[in-house]
Coordinates of N, CA, C and O in Angstrom, one line a residue:
M148 N -53.0 62.1 -17.9 CA -51.9 62.2 -18.5 C -51.1 61.4 -17.9 O -50.1 60.3 -17.9
K149 N -50.4 61.6 -16.7 CA -49.9 61.2 -15.2 C -50.5 60.0 -14.6 O -49.4 59.0 -15.2
T150 N -51.4 59.9 -14.6 CA -52.4 58.2 -14.5 C -51.7 57.0 -15.3 O -51.4 56.4 -14.9
L151 N -51.9 57.8 -16.7 CA -51.3 56.5 -17.9 C -50.0 56.2 -18.1 O -49.9 55.2 -18.0
T152 N -48.8 57.3 -18.1 CA -47.8 57.3 -17.5 C -47.3 56.0 -16.4 O -46.7 55.1 -16.3
R153 N -48.1 56.7 -15.2 CA -47.9 55.8 -14.0 C -48.2 54.4 -14.1 O -47.2 53.4 -13.8
L154 N -49.3 54.2 -14.6 CA -50.2 52.7 -15.1 C -48.9 52.1 -16.2 O -48.7 50.9 -16.0
S155 N -48.3 52.8 -16.9 CA -47.4 52.2 -17.9 C -46.4 51.4 -17.4 O -45.7 50.7 -17.7
S156 N -45.7 52.7 -16.5 CA -44.6 52.2 -15.5 C -45.0 51.4 -14.7 O -43.9 50.2 -14.8
V157 N -46.1 50.7 -14.4 CA -45.9 49.3 -13.4 C -46.7 48.5 -14.1 O -45.8 47.6 -13.9
V158 N -47.1 48.8 -15.6 CA -46.9 47.7 -16.4 C -45.7 47.1 -17.0 O -45.3 45.9 -17.0
L159 N -45.2 47.9 -17.0 CA -43.6 47.7 -17.5 C -42.9 46.8 -16.5 O -42.1 46.0 -16.8
A160 N -43.1 47.7 -15.3 CA -42.1 47.0 -14.2 C -42.4 45.0 -14.2 O -42.0 44.7 -14.0
A161 N -43.8 45.1 -14.2 CA -44.7 43.8 -13.7 C -44.3 43.0 -15.0 O -44.0 42.0 -14.7
A162 N -43.8 43.5 -16.4 CA -43.7 42.7 -17.3 C -42.1 42.2 -17.5 O -41.7 41.0 -17.5
I163 N -41.6 43.3 -16.7 CA -40.1 43.1 -16.9 C -39.6 42.1 -15.6 O -38.9 41.1 -15.5
S164 N -40.2 42.0 -14.5 CA -40.3 41.3 -13.4 C -40.6 39.8 -14.0 O -40.1 38.8 -13.3
Q165 N -41.9 39.6 -14.6 CA -42.1 38.4 -15.0 C -41.2 37.7 -15.9 O -41.0 36.6 -15.7
A166 N -40.8 38.1 -16.7 CA -39.5 37.9 -17.3 C -38.4 37.8 -16.8 O -37.3 36.5 -16.8
A167 N -37.7 38.1 -16.0 CA -36.7 37.9 -15.0 C -37.1 36.6 -14.3 O -36.5 35.7 -14.1
F168 N -37.9 36.6 -13.6 CA -38.4 35.5 -12.9 C -38.7 34.1 -13.6 O -38.0 33.1 -13.5
A169 N -39.2 34.3 -15.0 CA -38.7 33.0 -15.6 C -38.0 33.0 -16.1 O -37.1 31.4 -16.1
Q170 N -36.8 33.9 -16.2 CA -35.5 33.1 -16.6 C -34.8 32.8 -15.7 O -33.8 31.5 -15.5
S171 N -34.8 33.1 -14.5 CA -34.6 32.6 -12.9 C -35.2 31.1 -12.6 O -34.5 30.9 -11.6
A172 N -36.3 31.1 -13.2 CA -36.8 29.8 -13.0 C -35.6 28.4 -13.0 O -35.2 28.4 -13.9
V173 N -35.8 27.4 -12.0 CA -34.9 26.7 -12.1 C -35.3 25.7 -13.2 O -36.7 24.9 -13.6
V174 N -34.5 25.6 -14.2 CA -35.3 24.8 -15.7 C -34.0 23.0 -15.3 O -32.9 23.3 -15.0
P175 N -35.1 21.9 -15.1 CA -34.3 20.5 -14.9 C -33.5 20.7 -16.2 O -33.8 21.1 -17.5
Q176 N -32.3 20.5 -15.7 CA -30.9 19.7 -16.7 C -30.3 18.4 -16.6 O -30.5 17.9 -15.1
A177 N -29.6 17.9 -17.3 CA -29.3 16.5 -17.4 C -28.2 16.4 -16.4 O -27.4 17.2 -16.7
T178 N -28.3 15.4 -15.6 CA -27.2 15.0 -15.0 C -26.1 13.8 -15.3 O -26.8 13.1 -15.8
A179 N -25.2 13.9 -15.1 CA -24.4 12.6 -15.6 C -24.6 11.8 -14.0 O -24.1 12.0 -13.0
I180 N -23.9 10.6 -14.7 CA -24.2 9.3 -13.6 C -22.6 8.6 -13.8 O -22.3 8.2 -14.7
I181 N -21.7 9.1 -12.5 CA -20.4 8.5 -12.8 C -20.5 7.2 -12.3 O -20.9 6.4 -11.7
E182 N -20.3 6.7 -13.7 CA -19.6 4.7 -13.4 C -18.2 4.6 -13.6 O -17.7 5.0 -14.1
P183 N -18.1 3.1 -13.2 CA -16.8 2.7 -13.2 C -16.1 2.5 -14.5 O -17.4 2.3 -15.5
A184 N -15.6 2.4 -14.7 CA -14.5 2.4 -16.3 C -15.1 1.0 -16.8 O -14.8 0.1 -16.0
K185 N -15.5 0.2 -18.1 CA -15.7 -0.7 -18.4 C -14.9 -1.8 -18.4 O -15.4 -2.6 -18.9
Q186 N -13.3 -1.6 -18.6 CA -12.7 -2.3 -18.8 C -12.6 -3.2 -18.0 O -12.5 -3.2 -16.6
E187 N -13.3 -4.4 -17.7 CA -13.6 -5.6 -16.9 C -12.2 -6.3 -16.4 O -12.3 -6.9 -15.6
N188 N -11.4 -6.3 -17.5 CA -9.8 -6.9 -16.8 C -9.1 -6.4 -16.6 O -7.6 -6.0 -17.4
V189 N -9.0 -5.7 -15.4 CA -8.5 -5.0 -14.9 C -8.2 -5.5 -13.7 O -8.9 -5.5 -12.5
L190 N -7.0 -5.4 -13.0 CA -6.3 -5.9 -11.3 C -6.2 -4.4 -10.8 O -5.3 -4.0 -11.0
R191 N -6.8 -4.2 -10.0 CA -6.5 -2.9 -9.4 C -5.5 -2.9 -8.7 O -5.2 -3.4 -8.0
A192 N -5.4 -1.4 -8.5 CA -4.2 -0.7 -7.3 C -4.8 -1.2 -6.1 O -5.9 -0.7 -6.1
G193 N -4.4 -1.5 -5.1 CA -4.6 -1.7 -3.8 C -5.1 -3.3 -3.3 O -5.6 -3.3 -2.8
T194 N -5.3 -4.1 -4.8 CA -5.4 -5.6 -4.3 C -4.5 -6.4 -3.6 O -3.1 -5.9 -3.9
E195 N -4.3 -6.6 -2.7 CA -3.5 -7.6 -1.7 C -3.2 -8.7 -2.4 O -3.7 -9.5 -3.0
I196 N -1.8 -8.4 -2.3 CA -1.0 -10.2 -2.9 C -0.3 -10.8 -1.8 O 0.7 -10.0 -1.1
P197 N -0.4 -11.6 -1.4 CA 0.4 -12.6 -0.6 C 1.8 -12.8 -1.0 O 1.9 -13.6 -2.2
L198 N 2.8 -12.6 -0.3 CA 4.2 -13.0 -0.6 C 5.1 -13.9 0.8 O 4.3 -13.9 1.3
I199 N 6.0 -14.4 0.2 CA 6.8 -15.0 0.9 C 8.1 -14.9 1.1 O 8.6 -14.4 -0.1
T200 N 9.0 -15.0 1.9 CA 10.5 -14.5 2.0 C 11.0 -15.4 1.2 O 10.9 -16.9 1.6
R201 N 12.2 -15.4 0.3 CA 12.9 -16.2 -0.1 C 14.4 -16.6 0.6 O 15.1 -17.6 0.2
E202 N 14.3 -15.7 1.7 CA 15.8 -15.7 2.0 C 15.8 -15.5 3.9 O 14.1 -14.9 4.1
E203 N 16.2 -16.0 4.6 CA 16.0 -15.4 6.1 C 16.9 -14.2 6.5 O 17.7 -14.0 5.9
L204 N 16.2 -13.2 7.0 CA 16.3 -12.2 7.2 C 16.7 -11.9 9.1 O 16.2 -12.5 9.8
T205 N 18.1 -11.9 9.7 CA 18.3 -11.9 10.9 C 19.0 -10.8 11.5 O 20.0 -10.3 10.5
T206 N 19.3 -10.6 12.8 CA 20.3 -9.4 13.0 C 21.2 -10.2 13.8 O 22.1 -9.6 14.1
K207 N 21.0 -11.7 14.0 CA 22.2 -12.5 14.3 C 23.1 -12.4 14.0 O 24.2 -12.5 14.8
K208 N 23.3 -12.3 12.9 CA 25.1 -12.1 12.3 C 25.4 -10.6 12.2 O 26.6 -10.6 11.9
K209 N 24.7 -9.8 12.7 CA 24.9 -8.5 12.0 C 25.7 -8.2 10.9 O 26.1 -7.1 10.3
M210 N 24.8 -8.8 9.5 CA 25.0 -8.9 8.2 C 23.9 -7.7 7.6 O 24.5 -7.3 6.4
L211 N 23.1 -7.7 8.1 CA 22.1 -6.6 7.4 C 22.3 -5.3 7.3 O 22.8 -5.1 8.0
R212 N 22.0 -4.3 6.5 CA 22.1 -3.2 6.5 C 20.9 -2.4 5.3 O 20.0 -2.7 4.9
V213 N 20.7 -1.1 6.1 CA 19.5 -0.2 5.3 C 19.9 -0.1 3.7 O 20.9 0.2 3.5
G214 N 18.6 -0.3 3.3 CA 19.1 -0.1 1.7 C 19.5 -2.1 1.2 O 19.2 -1.6 -0.3
Q215 N 19.3 -2.5 1.7 CA 19.9 -4.0 1.0 C 18.6 -4.4 0.8 O 17.5 -4.4 1.0
R216 N 18.4 -5.0 -0.9 CA 17.4 -5.8 -1.3 C 17.6 -6.8 -1.0 O 18.5 -7.9 -0.6
I217 N 16.3 -7.6 -0.9 CA 15.7 -8.9 -0.6 C 14.7 -9.5 -1.4 O 14.1 -8.7 -2.0
Q218 N 14.8 -10.8 -1.0 CA 14.0 -11.4 -2.6 C 12.9 -12.5 -1.9 O 13.1 -12.5 -1.1
M219 N 11.5 -11.9 -2.6 CA 10.6 -12.6 -1.9 C 10.1 -13.2 -3.5 O 10.5 -12.7 -4.5
E220 N 8.6 -14.0 -3.0 CA 7.9 -14.6 -4.4 C 6.1 -14.4 -4.1 O 6.1 -14.1 -2.8
V221 N 5.8 -14.5 -5.1 CA 4.1 -14.4 -4.9 C 4.1 -15.7 -3.9 O 4.7 -17.0 -4.9
A222 N 3.4 -16.1 -3.3 CA 2.8 -17.0 -2.5 C 1.7 -18.0 -3.5 O 2.2 -19.1 -3.3
S223 N 0.7 -17.4 -3.9 CA -0.1 -18.3 -4.4 C -0.4 -17.6 -5.5 O -0.5 -15.9 -5.8
S224 N -1.2 -18.1 -7.0 CA -1.7 -17.6 -7.9 C -3.1 -16.4 -7.7 O -3.6 -16.8 -7.3
I225 N -2.7 -15.3 -8.3 CA -3.5 -14.0 -8.5 C -4.7 -14.4 -9.5 O -4.1 -14.2 -10.5
T226 N -5.4 -14.6 -9.4 CA -6.7 -15.1 -10.6 C -7.7 -13.3 -10.7 O -8.1 -12.8 -9.6
S227 N -8.0 -13.3 -11.4 CA -9.4 -12.3 -11.9 C -10.1 -12.8 -13.1 O -9.6 -13.2 -14.2
N228 N -11.1 -12.9 -12.7 CA -12.4 -13.2 -13.9 C -11.8 -15.0 -14.5 O -12.0 -14.9 -16.0
G229 N -11.4 -15.3 -13.5 CA -10.8 -16.7 -14.2 C -9.7 -17.1 -14.9 O -9.4 -18.1 -15.4
V230 N -9.1 -15.5 -14.8 CA -7.4 -16.0 -15.6 C -6.6 -15.7 -14.4 O -7.0 -14.9 -13.9
V231 N -5.7 -16.6 -14.6 CA -4.4 -16.3 -13.7 C -3.7 -15.2 -14.4 O -3.0 -14.8 -15.6
V232 N -3.6 -13.9 -13.2 CA -2.9 -12.8 -13.8 C -1.7 -12.9 -13.1 O -0.5 -12.4 -13.9
I233 N -1.5 -13.4 -12.0 CA -0.1 -13.3 -11.4 C 0.2 -14.6 -10.5 O -0.5 -15.3 -10.1
P234 N 1.0 -15.5 -11.7 CA 1.3 -17.0 -11.2 C 2.0 -16.5 -9.5 O 3.0 -16.2 -9.7
G235 N 1.7 -17.6 -9.2 CA 2.6 -17.5 -7.8 C 3.8 -18.8 -8.0 O 4.3 -18.7 -9.1
G236 N 4.9 -17.5 -7.4 CA 6.5 -17.9 -7.9 C 7.0 -16.8 -8.4 O 8.2 -16.5 -8.4
T237 N 5.9 -15.7 -8.9 CA 6.4 -14.3 -9.5 C 7.3 -14.0 -8.4 O 7.4 -13.3 -7.5
P238 N 8.6 -13.6 -9.0 CA 9.4 -13.1 -7.9 C 9.3 -11.5 -7.9 O 8.5 -10.8 -8.8
V239 N 9.3 -11.0 -6.3 CA 9.3 -9.7 -5.8 C 10.3 -9.2 -4.9 O 10.9 -10.0 -4.6
I240 N 10.7 -8.3 -5.1 CA 11.8 -7.5 -4.8 C 11.3 -6.5 -3.7 O 10.2 -5.8 -3.5
G241 N 12.1 -6.8 -2.2 CA 11.9 -5.9 -1.5 C 13.3 -5.2 -0.8 O 14.2 -5.2 -1.6
E242 N 12.9 -4.3 0.0 CA 14.2 -3.7 1.0 C 14.8 -3.1 2.3 O 13.2 -2.8 2.6
I243 N 15.1 -3.6 2.8 CA 15.8 -3.3 4.6 C 15.7 -1.6 4.3 O 15.9 -1.0 3.9
T244 N 14.6 -1.2 5.4 CA 14.2 -0.3 5.8 C 14.6 0.3 6.9 O 15.2 1.8 7.4
E245 N 15.3 -0.6 8.4 CA 15.8 0.1 9.5 C 16.3 -1.5 10.0 O 16.0 -2.3 9.5
V246 N 17.6 -0.9 10.5 CA 18.2 -2.2 11.4 C 19.0 -1.8 12.7 O 19.2 -1.0 12.9
R247 N 18.0 -2.7 13.7 CA 19.1 -2.4 15.4 C 19.3 -3.8 15.4 O 18.3 -4.5 15.5
N248 N 20.4 -3.6 15.6 CA 21.2 -5.2 16.6 C 20.6 -5.4 18.0 O 21.0 -4.2 18.7
K249 N 20.7 -6.5 18.4 CA 20.6 -6.8 19.5 C 21.9 -5.9 20.6 O 23.2 -6.0 19.9
G250 N 21.6 -5.9 21.7 CA 22.8 -4.9 22.5 C 22.5 -5.0 23.7 O 21.7 -5.5 24.3
M251 N 23.5 -4.4 24.6 CA 23.7 -4.6 25.9 C 22.5 -3.8 26.6 O 21.5 -2.7 26.0
W252 N 22.4 -4.3 28.1 CA 21.5 -3.9 28.9 C 20.1 -4.2 28.5 O 18.7 -3.0 28.4
G253 N 19.8 -5.2 27.7 CA 18.8 -6.0 27.5 C 18.3 -5.2 25.9 O 16.7 -5.8 25.7
K254 N 19.0 -4.7 25.0 CA 18.3 -4.4 24.1 C 17.8 -5.7 23.0 O 18.9 -6.3 22.5
S255 N 16.6 -5.4 22.4 CA 16.9 -6.4 21.4 C 16.9 -5.7 20.1 O 16.4 -4.7 19.9
G256 N 17.1 -6.8 18.9 CA 17.0 -6.7 17.7 C 15.9 -6.4 16.8 O 14.4 -6.8 17.5
Y257 N 15.9 -5.6 16.0 CA 14.7 -5.1 14.5 C 15.2 -5.1 13.6 O 16.5 -4.6 13.4
I258 N 14.1 -5.7 12.6 CA 14.0 -5.7 11.3 C 13.3 -4.5 10.5 O 12.0 -5.2 11.2
G259 N 13.0 -3.8 10.1 CA 11.9 -3.4 9.4 C 12.0 -3.2 8.0 O 13.3 -3.3 7.3
A260 N 11.3 -3.4 7.1 CA 11.8 -3.5 5.4 C 10.3 -3.5 4.8 O 8.8 -3.1 5.7
R261 N 10.4 -3.0 3.5 CA 9.1 -2.9 2.6 C 9.1 -3.7 1.5 O 10.3 -4.0 1.0
V262 N 7.9 -3.3 0.6 CA 8.0 -3.9 -0.7 C 8.1 -3.3 -1.6 O 7.3 -2.4 -1.4
V263 N 9.0 -3.7 -2.7 CA 9.1 -2.6 -3.7 C 8.6 -2.5 -4.9 O 7.6 -2.1 -5.3
S264 N 8.9 -3.9 -5.7 CA 8.0 -3.8 -6.9 C 8.2 -5.5 -7.6 O 8.7 -6.5 -6.4
M265 N 7.6 -6.1 -8.9 CA 7.3 -7.2 -9.0 C 7.6 -7.4 -10.4 O 7.3 -6.2 -10.7
H266 N 8.4 -8.2 -10.4 CA 8.5 -8.5 -11.8 C 7.6 -9.6 -12.6 O 7.7 -10.7 -12.4
L267 N 6.8 -8.7 -13.4 CA 5.6 -9.8 -13.8 C 5.8 -9.4 -15.3 O 5.9 -9.0 -16.4
G268 N 6.7 -11.0 -15.9 CA 6.7 -10.7 -17.5 C 7.6 -9.7 -18.1 O 8.9 -10.1 -17.2
D269 N 7.5 -9.0 -19.0 CA 8.3 -8.1 -18.9 C 8.4 -6.5 -18.1 O 9.1 -5.6 -18.7
R270 N 7.4 -7.0 -17.3 CA 7.2 -5.3 -16.7 C 7.2 -5.3 -15.3 O 7.7 -6.5 -14.4
T271 N 7.5 -4.5 -15.2 CA 8.2 -4.3 -13.5 C 7.0 -3.2 -13.0 O 6.5 -2.4 -13.1
V272 N 6.3 -4.0 -11.8 CA 4.4 -2.9 -11.1 C 5.4 -3.0 -9.9 O 5.7 -3.3 -8.9
R273 N 5.3 -2.0 -9.6 CA 5.1 -1.2 -8.6 C 4.2 -2.2 -7.2 O 3.2 -1.8 -7.2
M274 N 5.0 -2.2 -6.2 CA 4.2 -2.1 -4.9 C 4.1 -1.8 -3.7 O 5.3 -0.9 -3.7
S275 N 3.6 -2.1 -2.8 CA 3.7 -1.4 -1.4 C 3.4 -2.5 0.0 O 2.7 -3.1 -0.5
G276 N 3.6 -2.0 1.0 CA 3.9 -2.9 2.0 C 5.0 -2.8 2.9 O 5.9 -2.5 2.5
S277 N 5.1 -2.9 4.0 CA 6.0 -3.2 4.9 C 5.8 -4.2 6.1 O 4.4 -4.8 6.4
F278 N 6.6 -4.8 6.7 CA 6.8 -5.8 7.6 C 8.2 -5.7 8.1 O 9.1 -5.1 8.3
D279 N 8.2 -6.3 9.7 CA 9.1 -6.0 10.5 C 9.2 -7.1 11.4 O 8.3 -7.6 11.7
D280 N 10.1 -7.1 12.4 CA 10.0 -8.2 13.3 C 11.0 -7.7 14.7 O 12.1 -6.8 14.2
K281 N 10.4 -8.0 15.8 CA 11.5 -7.5 16.7 C 11.9 -8.3 18.1 O 10.8 -9.8 18.2
G282 N 13.3 -8.7 18.0 CA 13.0 -9.8 19.1 C 12.8 -9.4 20.5 O 12.2 -8.4 20.9
V283 N 13.2 -10.3 21.3 CA 12.6 -10.0 22.9 C 13.3 -9.4 23.4 O 14.7 -9.6 23.6
T284 N 13.0 -8.6 24.6 CA 13.6 -7.5 24.9 C 14.4 -8.2 26.3 O 13.8 -9.3 26.9
G285 N 15.6 -8.0 27.0 CA 15.9 -8.9 28.1 C 15.7 -7.7 29.3 O 16.6 -8.1 30.2
T286 N 14.6 -6.8 29.2 CA 14.6 -5.9 30.5 C 14.5 -6.3 31.8 O 14.7 -5.6 32.8
A287 N 13.6 -7.4 32.1 CA 13.3 -8.4 33.4 C 14.7 -8.6 33.6 O 15.0 -8.7 34.8
G288 N 15.3 -9.6 32.5 CA 16.6 -10.1 33.1 C 17.9 -9.0 33.8 O 18.5 -8.8 34.6
V289 N 17.9 -7.8 33.2 CA 18.8 -6.6 34.0 C 18.0 -6.1 34.8 O 19.1 -5.8 35.6
V290 N 16.9 -6.2 35.0 CA 16.5 -5.4 36.2 C 16.7 -6.1 37.4 O 16.8 -6.1 38.5
A291 N 16.5 -7.7 36.9 CA 16.9 -8.5 38.3 C 18.5 -8.7 38.8 O 19.1 -8.6 39.6
A292 N 19.1 -8.6 37.5 CA 20.5 -8.3 37.6 C 21.0 -7.5 38.4 O 22.3 -7.7 39.1
V293 N 20.7 -6.6 38.2 CA 21.2 -5.2 38.4 C 20.8 -5.2 40.1 O 21.4 -4.5 40.8
A294 N 19.7 -5.4 40.2 CA 19.5 -5.6 41.8 C 20.6 -6.5 42.7 O 21.0 -6.0 43.5
F295 N 21.1 -7.5 42.3 CA 21.9 -8.2 42.5 C 23.3 -7.9 42.4 O 23.8 -7.7 43.2
V296 N 23.4 -7.8 41.0 CA 25.1 -7.4 40.8 C 24.7 -6.5 39.4 O 24.7 -6.7 38.9
P297 N 25.2 -5.1 39.6 CA 24.8 -3.9 38.9 C 25.4 -4.4 37.9 O 24.9 -4.3 36.8
V298 N 26.8 -5.1 37.5 CA 27.6 -5.0 36.5 C 27.1 -5.8 36.0 O 26.9 -5.7 34.1
V299 N 26.2 -7.1 35.9 CA 25.5 -8.0 35.0 C 24.8 -7.7 34.3 O 24.5 -8.1 32.7
G300 N 23.7 -6.5 34.5 CA 22.7 -5.9 33.3 C 23.7 -5.5 32.2 O 23.0 -5.6 31.7
F301 N 24.8 -4.9 32.5 CA 25.5 -4.6 31.4 C 26.1 -6.0 30.4 O 25.8 -5.5 29.2
F302 N 25.7 -6.8 30.3 CA 26.3 -8.1 29.9 C 24.9 -8.7 29.6 O 25.0 -9.7 28.3
T303 N 24.0 -8.2 29.9 CA 22.7 -8.8 29.5 C 22.2 -8.6 28.5 O 22.0 -7.2 28.0
T304 N 21.5 -9.1 27.3 CA 21.4 -8.5 26.0 C 20.0 -9.5 25.9 O 19.3 -10.3 26.5
G305 N 18.7 -8.5 24.7 CA 17.9 -9.2 24.2 C 18.0 -10.2 23.1 O 19.1 -10.2 23.3
T306 N 16.8 -10.7 22.1 CA 17.4 -11.4 21.1 C 17.3 -10.9 20.1 O 17.3 -9.7 19.9
S307 N 18.0 -11.7 19.0 CA 18.1 -10.7 17.5 C 16.7 -11.1 17.2 O 15.8 -11.9 17.3
A308 N 16.5 -10.3 16.0 CA 15.4 -10.0 15.3 C 15.5 -11.2 14.2 O 16.4 -11.1 13.7
M309 N 13.9 -11.9 13.8 CA 14.5 -12.8 12.4 C 13.1 -13.2 12.0 O 11.9 -13.1 12.4
I310 N 13.3 -13.0 10.6 CA 12.1 -13.2 9.7 C 12.5 -14.5 8.9 O 13.4 -14.2 8.2
P311 N 12.0 -15.6 9.0 CA 12.5 -16.9 8.7 C 12.6 -17.0 6.9 O 11.4 -16.3 6.7
M312 N 13.0 -17.7 6.1 CA 12.6 -18.2 5.3 C 11.5 -18.7 5.0 O 10.7 -19.6 5.6
G313 N 10.7 -18.1 4.0 CA 9.2 -19.0 3.8 C 8.2 -17.9 4.4 O 7.0 -18.1 4.5
G314 N 8.7 -17.3 5.4 CA 7.9 -16.2 6.6 C 6.8 -15.5 5.4 O 7.3 -14.7 4.2
A315 N 5.8 -15.5 6.1 CA 4.4 -14.5 5.1 C 4.6 -12.9 5.3 O 5.3 -12.7 6.2
V316 N 4.2 -12.5 4.0 CA 4.4 -11.2 3.9 C 3.0 -10.5 3.3 O 2.5 -11.5 2.5
K317 N 2.3 -9.6 3.8 CA 1.6 -8.8 3.0 C 1.5 -7.6 2.5 O 2.1 -6.6 2.9
A318 N 1.6 -7.7 0.9 CA 1.9 -6.5 0.0 C 0.7 -6.3 -1.0 O -0.7 -6.8 -0.9
F319 N 0.2 -5.3 -1.5 CA -0.8 -4.5 -2.3 C 0.1 -3.9 -3.5 O 1.1 -3.6 -3.6
L320 N -0.7 -4.3 -4.8 CA -0.8 -3.8 -6.2 C -0.4 -2.1 -5.8 O -1.8 -2.0 -5.1
D321 N 0.5 -1.4 -6.3 CA 0.4 0.1 -6.3 C 0.2 1.1 -7.7 O -0.4 2.1 -8.2
E322 N -0.4 -0.1 -8.8 CA -1.1 0.6 -10.0 C -1.8 -1.0 -10.3 O -1.5 -1.7 -9.9
D323 N -2.4 -0.3 -11.3 CA -3.5 -1.3 -12.3 C -2.8 -2.3 -12.9 O -2.0 -1.4 -13.9
I324 N -3.2 -3.3 -12.9 CA -2.9 -4.4 -13.9 C -3.7 -4.7 -15.4 O -4.7 -5.3 -14.6
A325 N -3.9 -4.3 -16.5 CA -4.7 -4.5 -17.5 C -4.3 -6.0 -18.2 O -2.9 -6.0 -18.0
F326 N -4.8 -6.8 -18.7 CA -4.8 -7.8 -18.8 C -6.0 -8.5 -19.8 O -6.9 -7.8 -20.1
R327 N -5.6 -9.4 -20.5 CA -6.3 -10.0 -21.6 C -6.4 -11.8 -21.5 O -5.1 -11.9 -21.5
A328 N -7.1 -12.2 -21.5 CA -7.3 -13.6 -21.7 C -6.7 -14.5 -22.9 O -7.0 -14.1 -24.0
Q329 N -6.0 -15.2 -22.6 CA -4.8 -15.8 -24.0 C -5.5 -17.4 -24.2 O -5.4 -18.2 -22.9
A330 N -5.8 -17.8 -25.2 CA -6.3 -19.4 -25.1 C -5.1 -20.1 -24.7 O -4.0 -20.0 -25.0
P331 N -5.3 -21.4 -24.0 CA -4.4 -22.1 -23.8 C -3.7 -22.8 -25.2 O -4.5 -23.1 -25.9
A332 N -2.3 -22.9 -24.9 CA -1.8 -23.3 -26.4 C -2.4 -25.0 -26.7 O -2.4 -25.6 -25.6
Q333 N -2.5 -25.2 -27.9 CA -2.8 -26.5 -28.2 C -1.6 -27.2 -28.1 O -0.3 -27.2 -28.9
P334 N -2.3 -28.9 -27.5 CA -0.3 -29.5 -27.9 C -0.6 -30.1 -29.2 O -1.0 -30.3 -30.0

């Protein structure tokens, strides 16, 4: 009887082990393949937009201030799928982020600015990008002047920073722009 009980225990243990193995065996499962959105008419965030400035920015007159808004425009039309999404000349707003006027001891001027947004139709589109200009330092002149006449170095200045009207600026969309093609108007 002991042998039969022991044999039954072994058989039962083998059956349980086999059932557990069958449940733990890797069962192939369906996996998802991630695809991009099917919407084809979207100008994606990160798209580069060439801009030009509509005004001259300079530290020469000491009129620039941090936070001052500046006017720019899209340099050339941006197309997608044969459709003009952003026409050339679309207004863009920028902002002065840093100003340093030229000064004594050869200090040069500096202008730092960023692109804020674009007015496209009845919508304001967020944009990003930054640009700057630094005048030429007068350090060499200061060193030479100080070697001969120390007081002259005090009066030697660097040059003013200047971003000319029509200066090129590189910017990027900060959000997607969905669009649909519109048939041209019939005359």
